[in-house]
GROMACS .gro file of C-alpha atoms in nm:
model
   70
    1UNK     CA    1   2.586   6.030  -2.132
    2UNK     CA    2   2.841   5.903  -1.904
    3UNK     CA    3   2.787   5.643  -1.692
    4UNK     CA    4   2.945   5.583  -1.309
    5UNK     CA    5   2.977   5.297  -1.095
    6UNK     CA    6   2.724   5.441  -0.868
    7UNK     CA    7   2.473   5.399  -1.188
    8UNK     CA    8   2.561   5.051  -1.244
    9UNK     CA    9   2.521   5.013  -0.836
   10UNK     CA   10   2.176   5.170  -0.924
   11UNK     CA   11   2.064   4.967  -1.168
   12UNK     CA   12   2.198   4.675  -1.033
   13UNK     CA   13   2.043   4.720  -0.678
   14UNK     CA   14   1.650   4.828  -0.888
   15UNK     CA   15   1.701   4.483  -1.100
   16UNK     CA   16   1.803   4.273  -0.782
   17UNK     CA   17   2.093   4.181  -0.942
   18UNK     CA   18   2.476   4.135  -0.793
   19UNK     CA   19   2.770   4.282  -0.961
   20UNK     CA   20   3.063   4.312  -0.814
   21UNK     CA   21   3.325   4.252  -1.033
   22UNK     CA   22   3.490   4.516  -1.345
   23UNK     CA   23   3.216   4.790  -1.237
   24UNK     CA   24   3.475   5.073  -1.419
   25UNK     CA   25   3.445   4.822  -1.739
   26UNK     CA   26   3.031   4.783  -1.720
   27UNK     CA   27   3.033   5.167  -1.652
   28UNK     CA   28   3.268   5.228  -1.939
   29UNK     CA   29   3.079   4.954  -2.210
   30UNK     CA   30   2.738   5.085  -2.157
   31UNK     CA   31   2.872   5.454  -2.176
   32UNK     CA   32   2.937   5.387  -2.539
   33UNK     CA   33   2.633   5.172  -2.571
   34UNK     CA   34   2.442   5.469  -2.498
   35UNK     CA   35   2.658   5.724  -2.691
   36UNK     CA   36   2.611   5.451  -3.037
   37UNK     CA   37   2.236   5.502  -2.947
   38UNK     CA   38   2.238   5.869  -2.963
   39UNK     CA   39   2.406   5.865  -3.276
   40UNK     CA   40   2.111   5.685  -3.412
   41UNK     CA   41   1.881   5.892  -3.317
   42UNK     CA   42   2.013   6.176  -3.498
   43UNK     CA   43   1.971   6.041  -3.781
   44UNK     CA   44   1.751   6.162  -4.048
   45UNK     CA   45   1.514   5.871  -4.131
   46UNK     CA   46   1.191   6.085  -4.296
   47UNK     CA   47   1.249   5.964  -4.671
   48UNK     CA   48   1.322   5.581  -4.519
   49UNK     CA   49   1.008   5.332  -4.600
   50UNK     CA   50   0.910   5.138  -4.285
   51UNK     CA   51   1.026   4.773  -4.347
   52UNK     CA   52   0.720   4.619  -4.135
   53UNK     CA   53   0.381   4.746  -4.050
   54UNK     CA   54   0.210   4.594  -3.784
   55UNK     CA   55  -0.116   4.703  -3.924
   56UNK     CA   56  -0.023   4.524  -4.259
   57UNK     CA   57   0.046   4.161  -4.092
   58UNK     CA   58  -0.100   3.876  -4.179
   59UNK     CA   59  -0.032   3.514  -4.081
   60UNK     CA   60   0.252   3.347  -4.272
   61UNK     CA   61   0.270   3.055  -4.122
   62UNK     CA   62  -0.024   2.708  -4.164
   63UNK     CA   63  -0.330   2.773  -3.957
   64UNK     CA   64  -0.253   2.625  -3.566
   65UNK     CA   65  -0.464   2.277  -3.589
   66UNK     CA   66  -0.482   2.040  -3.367
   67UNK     CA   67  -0.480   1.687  -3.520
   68UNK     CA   68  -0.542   1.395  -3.248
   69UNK     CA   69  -0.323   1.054  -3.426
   70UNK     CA   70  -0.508   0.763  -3.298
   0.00000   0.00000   0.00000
């Protein structure tokens, strides 16, 4: 996907943010951004192992206690 200035404009107005300087550079870093993205997504990932399973968390860290020093 290529992106233009007038996406960055876009974006930029929907965020509230100001840009107004290197707009062809933003347009042209994000561009590839995307397109490194896609690439991932094409790849085949079925016979990969999750690393993490939400469903499989427990606590790691100490219990949260609140200790009063007097």
């Amino acid at each position: 996907m290529t992106i233009t200035p007038e996406h960055i404009h876009h974006i930029a107005q929907l965020a509230r943010l100001s840009v107004s300087e290197n707009i062809d550079s933003l347009a042209a870093d994000l561009s590839r951004i995307i397109d490194l993205v896609d690439q991932l997504s094409h790849v085949n990932t079925d016979s990969i192992e999750p690393l993490f399973n939400s469903h499989d968390a427990h606590q790691i860290l100490r219990p949260d206690i609140v200790e009063i020093d007097d």
